[in-house]
Structure formats: C-alpha cells, structure tokens
Short mmCIF file of C-alpha atoms and ligand atoms in Angstrom, two decimals:
data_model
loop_
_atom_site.label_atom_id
_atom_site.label_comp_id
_atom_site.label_asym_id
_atom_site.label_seq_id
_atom_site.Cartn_x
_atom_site.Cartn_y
_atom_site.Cartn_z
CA UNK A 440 74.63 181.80 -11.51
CA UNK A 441 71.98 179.11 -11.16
CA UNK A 442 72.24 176.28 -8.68
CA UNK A 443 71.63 173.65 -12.30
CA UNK A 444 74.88 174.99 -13.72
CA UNK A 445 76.99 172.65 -14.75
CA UNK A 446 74.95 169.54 -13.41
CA UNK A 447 74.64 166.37 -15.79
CA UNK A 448 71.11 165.59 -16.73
CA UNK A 449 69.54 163.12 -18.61
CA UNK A 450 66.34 164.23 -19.84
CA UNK A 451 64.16 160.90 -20.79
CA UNK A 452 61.18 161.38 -23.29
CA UNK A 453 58.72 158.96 -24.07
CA UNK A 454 55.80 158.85 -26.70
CA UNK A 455 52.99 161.13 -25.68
CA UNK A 456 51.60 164.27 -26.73
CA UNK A 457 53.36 166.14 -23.95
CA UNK A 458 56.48 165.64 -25.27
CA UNK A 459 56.00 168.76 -26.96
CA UNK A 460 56.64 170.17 -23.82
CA UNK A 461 60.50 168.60 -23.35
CA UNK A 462 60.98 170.69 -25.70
CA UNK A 463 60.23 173.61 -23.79
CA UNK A 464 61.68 171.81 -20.63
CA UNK A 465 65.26 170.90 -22.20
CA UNK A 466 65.58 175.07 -23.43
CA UNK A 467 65.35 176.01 -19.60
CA UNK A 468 67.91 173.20 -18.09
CA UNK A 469 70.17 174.79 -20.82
CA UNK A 470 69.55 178.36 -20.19
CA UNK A 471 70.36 177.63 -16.69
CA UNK A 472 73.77 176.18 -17.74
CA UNK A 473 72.86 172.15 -17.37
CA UNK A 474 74.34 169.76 -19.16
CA UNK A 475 71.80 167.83 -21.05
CA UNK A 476 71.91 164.02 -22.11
CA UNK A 477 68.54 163.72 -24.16
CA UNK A 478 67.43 160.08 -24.11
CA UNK A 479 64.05 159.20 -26.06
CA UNK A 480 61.82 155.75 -26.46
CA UNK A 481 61.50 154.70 -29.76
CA UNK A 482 57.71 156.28 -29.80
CA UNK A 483 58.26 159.46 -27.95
CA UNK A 484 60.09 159.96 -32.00
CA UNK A 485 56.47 160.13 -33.68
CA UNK A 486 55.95 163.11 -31.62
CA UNK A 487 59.24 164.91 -31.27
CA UNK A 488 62.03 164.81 -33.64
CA UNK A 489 65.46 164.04 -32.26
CA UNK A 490 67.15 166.84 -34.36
CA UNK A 491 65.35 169.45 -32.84
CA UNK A 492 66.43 167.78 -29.34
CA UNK A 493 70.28 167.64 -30.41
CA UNK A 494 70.04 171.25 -31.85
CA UNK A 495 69.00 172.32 -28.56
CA UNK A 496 71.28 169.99 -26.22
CA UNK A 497 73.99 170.29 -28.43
CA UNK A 498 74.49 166.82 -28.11
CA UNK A 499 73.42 163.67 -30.26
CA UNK A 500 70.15 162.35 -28.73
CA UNK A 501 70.48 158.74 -27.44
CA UNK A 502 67.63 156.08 -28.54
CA UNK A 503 69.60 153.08 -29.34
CA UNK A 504 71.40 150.63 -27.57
CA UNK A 505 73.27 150.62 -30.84
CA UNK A 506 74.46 153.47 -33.15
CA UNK A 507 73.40 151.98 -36.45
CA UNK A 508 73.71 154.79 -38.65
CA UNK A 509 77.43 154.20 -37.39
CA UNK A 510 79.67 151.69 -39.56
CA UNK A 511 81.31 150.73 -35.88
CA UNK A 512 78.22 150.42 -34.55
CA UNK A 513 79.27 152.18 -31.31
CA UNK A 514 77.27 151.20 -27.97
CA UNK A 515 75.73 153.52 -26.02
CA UNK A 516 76.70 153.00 -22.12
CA UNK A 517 73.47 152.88 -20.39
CA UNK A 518 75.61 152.08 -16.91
CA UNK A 519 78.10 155.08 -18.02
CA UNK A 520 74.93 157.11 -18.83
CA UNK A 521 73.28 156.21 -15.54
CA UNK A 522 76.63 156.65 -13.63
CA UNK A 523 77.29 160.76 -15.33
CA UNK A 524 74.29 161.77 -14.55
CA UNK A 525 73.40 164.14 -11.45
CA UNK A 526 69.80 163.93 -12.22
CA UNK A 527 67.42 161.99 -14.25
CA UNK A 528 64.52 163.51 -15.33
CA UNK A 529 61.51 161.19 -17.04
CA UNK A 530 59.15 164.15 -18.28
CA UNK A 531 56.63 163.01 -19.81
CA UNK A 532 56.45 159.64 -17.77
CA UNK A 533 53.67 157.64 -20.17
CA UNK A 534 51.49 154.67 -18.71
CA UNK A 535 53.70 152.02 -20.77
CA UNK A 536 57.12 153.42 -19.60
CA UNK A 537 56.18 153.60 -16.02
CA UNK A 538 54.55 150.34 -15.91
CA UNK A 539 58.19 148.61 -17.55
CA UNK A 540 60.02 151.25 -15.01
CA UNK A 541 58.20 149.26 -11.71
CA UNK A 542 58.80 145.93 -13.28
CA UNK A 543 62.70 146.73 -14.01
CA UNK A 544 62.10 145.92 -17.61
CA UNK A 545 64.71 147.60 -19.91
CA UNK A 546 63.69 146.84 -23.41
CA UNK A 547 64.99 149.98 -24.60
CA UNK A 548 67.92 152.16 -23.41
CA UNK A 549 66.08 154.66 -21.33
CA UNK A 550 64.41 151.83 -19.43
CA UNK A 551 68.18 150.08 -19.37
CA UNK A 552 69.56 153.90 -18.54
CA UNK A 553 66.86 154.52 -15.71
CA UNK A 554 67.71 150.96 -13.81
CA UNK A 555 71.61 151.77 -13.92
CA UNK A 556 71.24 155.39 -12.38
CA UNK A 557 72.04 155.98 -9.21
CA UNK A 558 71.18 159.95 -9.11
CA UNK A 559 68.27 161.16 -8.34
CA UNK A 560 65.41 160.24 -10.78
CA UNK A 561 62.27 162.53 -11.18
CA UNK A 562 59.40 161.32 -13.34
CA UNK A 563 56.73 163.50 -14.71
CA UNK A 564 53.10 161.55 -15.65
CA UNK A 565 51.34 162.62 -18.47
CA UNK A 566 48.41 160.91 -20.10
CA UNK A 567 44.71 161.05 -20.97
CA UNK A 568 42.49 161.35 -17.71
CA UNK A 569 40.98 157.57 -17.12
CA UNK A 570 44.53 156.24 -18.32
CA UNK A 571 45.82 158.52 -15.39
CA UNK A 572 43.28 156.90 -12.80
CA UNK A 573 43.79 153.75 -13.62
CA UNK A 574 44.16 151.67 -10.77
CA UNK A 575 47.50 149.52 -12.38
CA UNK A 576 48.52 152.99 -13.43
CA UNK A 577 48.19 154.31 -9.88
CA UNK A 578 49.40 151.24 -8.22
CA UNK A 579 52.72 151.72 -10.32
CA UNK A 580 53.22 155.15 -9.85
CA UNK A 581 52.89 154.36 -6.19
CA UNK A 582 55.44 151.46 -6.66
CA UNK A 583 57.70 153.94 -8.48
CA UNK A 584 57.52 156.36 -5.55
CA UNK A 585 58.22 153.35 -3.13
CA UNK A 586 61.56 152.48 -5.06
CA UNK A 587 62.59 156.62 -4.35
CA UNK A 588 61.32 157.89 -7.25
CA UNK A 589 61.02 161.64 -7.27
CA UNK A 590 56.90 162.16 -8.31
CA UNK A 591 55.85 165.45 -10.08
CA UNK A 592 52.08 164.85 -10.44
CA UNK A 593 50.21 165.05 -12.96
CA UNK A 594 47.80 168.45 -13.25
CA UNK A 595 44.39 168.98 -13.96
CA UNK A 596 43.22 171.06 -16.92
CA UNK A 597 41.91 170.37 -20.39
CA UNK A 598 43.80 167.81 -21.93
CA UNK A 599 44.74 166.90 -25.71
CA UNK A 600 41.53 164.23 -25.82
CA UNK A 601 39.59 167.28 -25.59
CA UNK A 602 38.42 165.88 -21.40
CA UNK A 603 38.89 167.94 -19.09
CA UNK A 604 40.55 166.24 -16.15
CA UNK A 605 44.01 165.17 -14.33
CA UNK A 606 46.82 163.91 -16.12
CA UNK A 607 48.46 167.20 -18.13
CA UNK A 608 52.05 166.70 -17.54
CA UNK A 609 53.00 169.55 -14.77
CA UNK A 610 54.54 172.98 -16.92
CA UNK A 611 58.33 172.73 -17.52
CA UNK A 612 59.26 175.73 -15.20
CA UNK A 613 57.41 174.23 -12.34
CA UNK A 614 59.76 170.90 -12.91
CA UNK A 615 62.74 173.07 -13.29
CA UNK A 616 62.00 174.73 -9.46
CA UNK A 617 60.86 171.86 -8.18
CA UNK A 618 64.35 170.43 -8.73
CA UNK A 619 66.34 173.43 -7.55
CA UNK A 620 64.25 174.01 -5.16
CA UNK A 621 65.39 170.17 -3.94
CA UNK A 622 69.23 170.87 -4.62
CA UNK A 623 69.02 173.71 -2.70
CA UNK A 624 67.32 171.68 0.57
CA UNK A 625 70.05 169.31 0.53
CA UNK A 626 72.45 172.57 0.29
CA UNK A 627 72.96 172.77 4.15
CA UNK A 628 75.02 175.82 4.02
CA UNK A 629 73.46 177.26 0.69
CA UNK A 630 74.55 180.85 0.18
CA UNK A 631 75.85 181.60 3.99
CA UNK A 632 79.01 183.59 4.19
CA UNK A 633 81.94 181.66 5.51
CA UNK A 634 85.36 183.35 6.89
CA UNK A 635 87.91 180.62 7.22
CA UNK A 636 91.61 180.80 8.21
CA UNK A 637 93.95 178.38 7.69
CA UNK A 638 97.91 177.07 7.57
CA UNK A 639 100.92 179.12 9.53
CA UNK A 640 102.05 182.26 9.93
CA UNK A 641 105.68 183.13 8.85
CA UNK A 642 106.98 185.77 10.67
CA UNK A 643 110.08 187.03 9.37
CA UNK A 644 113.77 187.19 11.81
CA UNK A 645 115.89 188.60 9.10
CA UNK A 646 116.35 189.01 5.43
CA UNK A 647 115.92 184.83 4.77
CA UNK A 648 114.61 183.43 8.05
CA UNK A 649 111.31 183.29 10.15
CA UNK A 650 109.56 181.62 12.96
CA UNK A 651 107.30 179.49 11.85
CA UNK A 652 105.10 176.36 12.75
CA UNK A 653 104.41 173.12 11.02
CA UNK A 654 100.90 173.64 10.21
CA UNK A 655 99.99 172.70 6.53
CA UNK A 656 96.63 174.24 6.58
CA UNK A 657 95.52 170.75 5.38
CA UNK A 658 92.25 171.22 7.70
CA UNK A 659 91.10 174.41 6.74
CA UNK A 660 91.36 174.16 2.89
CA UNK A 661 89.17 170.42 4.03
CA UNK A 662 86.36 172.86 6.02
CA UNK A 663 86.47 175.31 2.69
CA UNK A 664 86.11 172.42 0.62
CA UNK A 665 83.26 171.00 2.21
CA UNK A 666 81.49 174.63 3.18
CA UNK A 667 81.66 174.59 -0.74
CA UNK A 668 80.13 171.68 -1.46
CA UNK A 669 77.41 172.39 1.15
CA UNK A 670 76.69 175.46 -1.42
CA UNK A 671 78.26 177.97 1.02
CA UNK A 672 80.69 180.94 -0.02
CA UNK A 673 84.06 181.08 1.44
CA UNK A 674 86.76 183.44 2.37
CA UNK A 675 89.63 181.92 2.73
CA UNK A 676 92.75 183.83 4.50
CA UNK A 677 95.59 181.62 4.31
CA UNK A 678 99.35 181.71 5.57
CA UNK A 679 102.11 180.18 3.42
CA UNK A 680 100.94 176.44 2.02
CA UNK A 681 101.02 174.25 -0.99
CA UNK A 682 98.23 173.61 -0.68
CA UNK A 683 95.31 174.97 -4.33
CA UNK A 684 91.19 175.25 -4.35
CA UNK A 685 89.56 176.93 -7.09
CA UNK A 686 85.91 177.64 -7.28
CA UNK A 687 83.51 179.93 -8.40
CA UNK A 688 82.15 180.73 -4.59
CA UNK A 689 85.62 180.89 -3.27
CA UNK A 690 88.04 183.70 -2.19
CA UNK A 691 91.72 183.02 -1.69
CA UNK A 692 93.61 185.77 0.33
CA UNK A 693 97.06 184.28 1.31
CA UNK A 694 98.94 186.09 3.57
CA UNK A 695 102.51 185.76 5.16
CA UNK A 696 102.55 187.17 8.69
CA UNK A 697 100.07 187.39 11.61
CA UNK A 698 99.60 190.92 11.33
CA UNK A 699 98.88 190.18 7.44
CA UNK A 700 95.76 187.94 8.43
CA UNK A 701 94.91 190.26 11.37
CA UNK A 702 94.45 192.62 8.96
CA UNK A 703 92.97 190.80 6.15
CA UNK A 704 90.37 188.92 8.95
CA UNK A 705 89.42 192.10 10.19
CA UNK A 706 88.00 193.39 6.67
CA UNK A 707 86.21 190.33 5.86
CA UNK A 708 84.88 189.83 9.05
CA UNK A 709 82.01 191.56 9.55
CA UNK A 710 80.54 190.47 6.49
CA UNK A 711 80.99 186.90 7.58
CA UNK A 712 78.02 184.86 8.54
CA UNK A 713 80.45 181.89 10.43
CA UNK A 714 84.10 182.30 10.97
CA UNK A 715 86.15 179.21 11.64
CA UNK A 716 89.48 180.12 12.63
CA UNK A 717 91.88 177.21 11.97
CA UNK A 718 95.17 178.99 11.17
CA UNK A 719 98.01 178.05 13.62
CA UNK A 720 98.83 181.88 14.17
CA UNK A 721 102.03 183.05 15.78
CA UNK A 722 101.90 183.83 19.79
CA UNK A 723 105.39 185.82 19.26
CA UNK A 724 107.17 188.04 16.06
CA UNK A 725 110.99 189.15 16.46
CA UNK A 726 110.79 192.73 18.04
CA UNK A 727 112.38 193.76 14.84
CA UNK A 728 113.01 192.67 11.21
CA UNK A 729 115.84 192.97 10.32
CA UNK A 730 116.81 193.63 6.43
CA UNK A 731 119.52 192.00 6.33
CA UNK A 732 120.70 188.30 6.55
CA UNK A 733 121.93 188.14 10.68
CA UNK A 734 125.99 186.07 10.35
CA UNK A 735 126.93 183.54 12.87
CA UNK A 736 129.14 184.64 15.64
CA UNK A 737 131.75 182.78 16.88
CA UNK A 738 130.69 180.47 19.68
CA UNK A 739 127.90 183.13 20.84
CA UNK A 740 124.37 182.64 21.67
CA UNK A 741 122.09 184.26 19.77
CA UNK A 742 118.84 185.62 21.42
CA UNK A 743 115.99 187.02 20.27
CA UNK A 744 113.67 190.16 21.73
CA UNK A 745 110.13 188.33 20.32
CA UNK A 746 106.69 190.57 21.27
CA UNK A 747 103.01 189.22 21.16
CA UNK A 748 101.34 188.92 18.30
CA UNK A 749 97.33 189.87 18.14
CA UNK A 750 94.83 187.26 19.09
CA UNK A 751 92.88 187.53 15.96
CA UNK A 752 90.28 185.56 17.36
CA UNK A 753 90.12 187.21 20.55
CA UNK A 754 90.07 190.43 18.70
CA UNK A 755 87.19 188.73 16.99
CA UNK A 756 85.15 187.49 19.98
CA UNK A 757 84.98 191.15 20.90
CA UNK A 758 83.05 192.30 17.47
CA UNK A 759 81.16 189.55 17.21
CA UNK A 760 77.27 190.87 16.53
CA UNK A 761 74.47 188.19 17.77
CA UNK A 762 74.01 185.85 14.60
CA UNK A 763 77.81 185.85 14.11
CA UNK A 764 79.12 182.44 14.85
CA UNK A 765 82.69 182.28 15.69
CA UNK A 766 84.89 179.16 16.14
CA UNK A 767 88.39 178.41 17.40
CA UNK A 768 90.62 175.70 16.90
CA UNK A 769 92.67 174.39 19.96
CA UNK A 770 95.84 172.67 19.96
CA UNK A 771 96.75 171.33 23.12
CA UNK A 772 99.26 169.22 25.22
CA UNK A 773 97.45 168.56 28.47
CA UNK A 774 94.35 169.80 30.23
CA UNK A 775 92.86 169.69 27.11
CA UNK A 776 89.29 169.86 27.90
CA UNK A 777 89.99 172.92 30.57
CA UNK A 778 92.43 174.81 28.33
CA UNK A 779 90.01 174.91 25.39
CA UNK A 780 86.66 175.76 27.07
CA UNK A 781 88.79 178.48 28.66
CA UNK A 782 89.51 179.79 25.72
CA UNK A 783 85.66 179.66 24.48
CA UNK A 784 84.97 181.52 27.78
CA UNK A 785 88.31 184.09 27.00
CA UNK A 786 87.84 184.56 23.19
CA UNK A 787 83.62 184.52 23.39
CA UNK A 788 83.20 181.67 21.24
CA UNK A 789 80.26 180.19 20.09
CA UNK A 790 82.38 176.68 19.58
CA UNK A 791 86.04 175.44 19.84
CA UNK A 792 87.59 172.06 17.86
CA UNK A 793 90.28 170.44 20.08
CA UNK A 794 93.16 168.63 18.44
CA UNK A 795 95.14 167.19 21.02
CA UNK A 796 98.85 166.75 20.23
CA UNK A 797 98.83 163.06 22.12
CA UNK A 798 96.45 161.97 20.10
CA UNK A 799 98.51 159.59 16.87
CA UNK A 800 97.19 160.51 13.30
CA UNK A 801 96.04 164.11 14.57
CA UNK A 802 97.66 167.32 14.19
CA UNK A 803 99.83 169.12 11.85
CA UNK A 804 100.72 167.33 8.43
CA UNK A 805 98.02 164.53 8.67
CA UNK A 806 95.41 163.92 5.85
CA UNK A 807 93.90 162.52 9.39
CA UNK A 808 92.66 164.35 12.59
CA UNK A 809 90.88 163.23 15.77
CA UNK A 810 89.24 166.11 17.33
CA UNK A 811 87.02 167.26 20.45
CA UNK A 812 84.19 169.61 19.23
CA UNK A 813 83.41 171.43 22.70
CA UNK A 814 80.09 174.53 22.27
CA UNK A 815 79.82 177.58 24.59
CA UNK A 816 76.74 175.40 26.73
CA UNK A 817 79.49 172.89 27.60
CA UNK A 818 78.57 170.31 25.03
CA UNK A 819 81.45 168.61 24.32
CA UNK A 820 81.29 165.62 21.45
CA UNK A 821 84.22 163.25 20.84
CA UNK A 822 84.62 162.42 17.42
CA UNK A 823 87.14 159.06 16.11
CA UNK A 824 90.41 159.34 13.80
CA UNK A 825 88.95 160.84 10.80
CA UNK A 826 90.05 161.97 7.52
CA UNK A 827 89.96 165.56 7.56
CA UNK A 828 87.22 165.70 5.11
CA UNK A 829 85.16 163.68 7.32
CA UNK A 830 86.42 165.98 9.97
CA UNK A 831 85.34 168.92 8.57
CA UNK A 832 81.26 167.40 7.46
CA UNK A 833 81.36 166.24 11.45
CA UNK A 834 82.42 169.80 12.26
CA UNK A 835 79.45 171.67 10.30
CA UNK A 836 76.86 169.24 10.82
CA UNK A 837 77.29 170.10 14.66
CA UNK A 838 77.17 173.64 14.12
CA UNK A 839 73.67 172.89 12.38
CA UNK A 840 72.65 171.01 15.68
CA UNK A 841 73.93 173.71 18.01
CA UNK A 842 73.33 176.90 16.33
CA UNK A 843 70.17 175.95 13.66
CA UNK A 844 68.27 179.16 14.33
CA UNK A 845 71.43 181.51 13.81
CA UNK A 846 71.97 179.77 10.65
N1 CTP B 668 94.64 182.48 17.42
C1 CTP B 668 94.55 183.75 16.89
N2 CTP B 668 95.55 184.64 17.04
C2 CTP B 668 96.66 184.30 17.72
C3 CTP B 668 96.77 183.02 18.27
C4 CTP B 668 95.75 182.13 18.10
O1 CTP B 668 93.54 184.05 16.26
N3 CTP B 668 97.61 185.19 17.85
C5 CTP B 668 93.52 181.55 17.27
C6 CTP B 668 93.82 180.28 16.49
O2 CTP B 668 93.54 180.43 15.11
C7 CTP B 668 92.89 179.27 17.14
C8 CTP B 668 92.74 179.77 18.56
O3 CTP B 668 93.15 181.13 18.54
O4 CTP B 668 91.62 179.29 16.54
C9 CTP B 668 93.53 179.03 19.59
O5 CTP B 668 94.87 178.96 19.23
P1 CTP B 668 95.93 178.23 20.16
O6 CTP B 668 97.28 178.38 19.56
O7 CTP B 668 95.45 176.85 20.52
O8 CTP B 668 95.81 179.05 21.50
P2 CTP B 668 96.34 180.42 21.99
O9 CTP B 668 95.17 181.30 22.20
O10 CTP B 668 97.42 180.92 21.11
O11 CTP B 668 96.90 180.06 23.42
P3 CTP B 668 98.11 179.06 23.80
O12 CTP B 668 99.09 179.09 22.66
O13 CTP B 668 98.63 179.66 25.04
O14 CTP B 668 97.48 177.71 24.01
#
C-alpha cells in the first residue's frame, strides 16, 4: 500500500503549457490511492480541459468561487477546501500565480484556497527560461519559500519556446517521490515492527470468577495509536478491555490469562523490532481452576493455593538479540526510582516507564498519566500529568533520543 493512500490533495493548475503534465501528475496521486481535489485558474482552462481532470479525479473540478452552471449557485469553501486537504500541490506554479501567491492576493479560488490551507503546500515553477530568471520572479519564489512553501525547482531542458534552458516544470513522478519521500521523513517510526501489550490479565478461580486488576489498557491502545500514526506496525496482545483500534498496520490478539499472552508474546516476539510491555500481568493464578462455580460455606474462610505466574518480560529480557529494544512499565508504591531501575537491571531492559500509584491523575482508569521514563544508562526524565496520548509521543520520542542508531 502506498504511503499517499487515502491522503486529501488538492492539486492546483494554472495556465501554462505544462499543465499538460497535471494530467499525467493527477493519474499517479490516484493510482497511489490519493484523494484528489482538482482546483484550476481560469487560464490554466485554455490548456487543459476540466472534464478530462474530473474523469480522472472522479470529482467535479473546482474553478469558481461560484457554481454558476448551478440554479443554487452553490459556493465553493475555499477555507473548507484549504482545511481537508493533507497536501496542496501547485504544479505548474506560473509567474502570475506565484507573484499573487507572495502578495496574498486571492482573486480567484485557488489563490483564496492556497491562503486558507494550512497543510503542507508544494509549488512546482514552470515557465519560459528568461521569465524563470527574472529577478521579481526569483525574488517571489524566494518569498514563497520564506512563507514555508515547499519548492520543486524548475529543470533545465528544451522548453516549449523552442530555448533551451531552466524552467521545464520538474516530471510528475519526481513530484510524486519527492512528497512521499517527505511523508515518510516525518514518519518517525515508518515501517518498524512494534510488539505492544496492554490491559489485565484475568485469571480464572472457578467456573464465573477470576483475579483480576483494574488496568483498562487505556495506555497501551494510546502507545499503539500513536506507533500508528508515526507509520509504525503494531502487534497488539491485549487482556480483557473495552477498549477498539482498527487499522490497516495493526494486529489485535486479545487474550484472557497470563499464560495466554506468555504465549502469544513469545510468537510475536522475535519478529518485533521494539516491544513495550504495558499489560498489568498477574504475579499469581489459583493453583487450580476449578470447573465449577465454588458455594459459600457457612461462616468459613476461604483460601486460596495461588502459584507464580511467568514474567513475560523477564522471559523476554533473556531473548532479547542486540537491536531488540525492550521496555517495561512499572507500577509502584514507594522506592519508586530503586524498584524500577532494579527491574531494568533484573528483566535486561533497554528502558522502563514508572507510574507511581501516589501520583493523582496517574494510574489505572485515567485518560491521564504522569510517568518517570528511566533508560538502562541511568537517564531518568520526569515528565508532567499528561494525557495518555501525550504520554505515549513523550514515550517514543525518548526512545528516538536514547536508542537512534538501533532504530
Ligand atoms: N510483567 C510481566 N509478567 C509478569 C509480571 C509483570 O511481563 N508476570 C511486566 C509488566 O508488563 C511490566 C513489568 O513486568 O512491564 C513490571 O511489572 P510490575 O507489576 O510493575 O512488576 P513485577 O515485575 O510484577 O514486580 P512487583 O509486582 O513485585 O513490583
């Protein structure tokens, strides 16, 4: 699947010969699963027909700030426009479009379009050779990169004058990787093989009851999520939540009992690039299970035989090859600090994240958590009451600092 699918992009033509190339441009955002907005100045029209663009996007090419063909004249949005759109891609950029562009003129609605976005916006320069060098030209192409602009230069070659020079508008597939080639920069995490556990374990008494913990899992369905939007894929073993994701780099593998995601970790873990290890698993299971429902007895305590559960992540720290990273969650009550870089020294972590139980808005339950991020060299980083989305970005932005060359 390409890293374009299912962006929004407005593709903005204006009136030069290259235009003939949008053409050629708006055929490989679509092949790659882009959505395409096509939004032309009135003159890019003399050299492109619109129908051709709408057959292709599958969508009505904008022009006007006005449907007039339309009895209701409907108006199109350029703030809604601007506001949909992932990217914005000006290809070919002419003289006359880029000069109203770096004076925030917006006398038609791909100027008006181009001042409302706040995505990206790329714009692609294509005219006749001294019309390219032109020092205004220049100096507003400059401006245009100055107001964070996205430049894709003009190229040398033989041009449609019949001079030979710079100013051919750069070839559609070069545009196309220049801009995936950008997405995928800004993808920290882009195609790197995440294990993640999260929630409780259950593990089961009798025929309706278990021992359980409070854990929601509410943290490590955030880390997923965000490992996700980083462009990362995820495995995600979970015990018993309500918690949903859904998405085309994700794995769900929900599991009931610590042995369950002992046994589900230890298949997926080799493959795993990082492993984050967030589930609040069971110390103890009852020595037995019994298959039937236990009845209360008159006025007698009732005691359980409970053995040790596997410490998945200990089990982990053993196997883990060189550029595995492995992480641990801590949840502590006091001697925080000690307890968890004893456990990085015990379970051979790379990293461990610290909740602390006396610490108000952290912990189990909380769409909030305040955490300690502590790494095997003794770092140890502090971080403030946090959603647990911001959590989680705080949490693999530091394993970029700490562990860049692994990753
Ligand atoms: N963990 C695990 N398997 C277990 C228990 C814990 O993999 N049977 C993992 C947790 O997912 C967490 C880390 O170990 O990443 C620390 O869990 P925690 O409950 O804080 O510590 P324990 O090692 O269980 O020690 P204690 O309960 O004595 O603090």
């Amino acid at each position: 699947m390409s890293i374009l699918s299912g962006k929004n992009i407005l593709l903005g033509i204006c009136g030069g010969i290259a235009a003939y190339k949008s053409i050629f441009l708006l055929r490989l955002l679509i092949k790659k699963g882009a959505n395409v907005q096509v939004l032309m100045t009135p003159s890019s029209k003399d050299f492109v027909t619109p129908l051709t663009l709408s057959t292709l996007s599958k969508r009505p090419v904008l022009s006007d700030f006005f449907d007039k063909k339309n009895k209701n004249e409907i108006w199109n949005n350029h703030v809604d426009l601007g506001l949909w759109a992932d990217f914005f891609i000006i290809a070919p950029a002419t003289s006359n479009t880029i000069s109203k562009m770096s004076s925030a003129r917006a006398d038609n609605l791909l100027l008006a379009t181009y001042l409302s976005a706040k995505c990206p916006v790329y714009f692609a320069p294509a005219m006749d050779l001294d019309m390219h060098k032109n020092l205004a030209n220049q100096e507003n192409i400059n401006k245009l990169i100055k107001h964070g602009c996205i430049h894709i230069p003009a190229k040398s070659g033989s041009l449609a004058s019949g001079l030979e020079g710079e100013g051919r508008m750069s070839e559609p597939q070069d545009i196309v990787d220049l801009i995936c080639n950008d997405i995928i920069k800004d993808l920290k995490y882009y195609k790197k093989k995440f294990l993640i556990t999260a929630g409780p374990t259950y593990e089961p008494i009798d025929a309706v009851r278990f021992i359980g913990n409070f854990s929601s899992g509410k943290m490590g369905f955030s880390l997923a999520k965000c490992v996700l939007k980083f462009g990362g894929n995820v495995t995600l073993i979970t015990g018993p939540t309500s918690l949903d994701l859904s998405h085309e780099n994700l794995k769900i593998i929900s599991v009931v009992t610590a042995d369950q995601m002992l046994n589900e970790t230890l298949k997926h873990f080799e493959n795993s690039d990082i492993t984050i290890m967030s589930a609040a698993v069971s110390d103890y299971k009852p020595k037995t299970k019994l298959s039937y429902k236990i009845k209360k007895q008159n006025d007698e305590p009732l005691s359980l035989d409970l053995v040790q559960n596997s410490d998945i992540l200990k089990l982990l720290g053993n196997k883990k090859k060189k550029n595995q990273i492995l992480i641990g969650f801590a949840l502590e009550t006091d001697n925080e600090i000690q307890n968890a870089n004893n456990k990085i020294k015990s379970k051979n972590l790379d990293a461990i994240v610290l909740n602390s139980l006396n610490d108000k808005g952290a912990g189990f339950g909380y769409d909030t958590n305040k955490v300690t991020y502590i790494n095997n060299k003794g770092i140890v980083k502090n971080f403030k009451l946090k959603s647990k989305d911001e959590v989680s970005i705080d949490i693999l932005d530091q394993l970029i600092t700490d562990f860049h060359e692994k990753i």
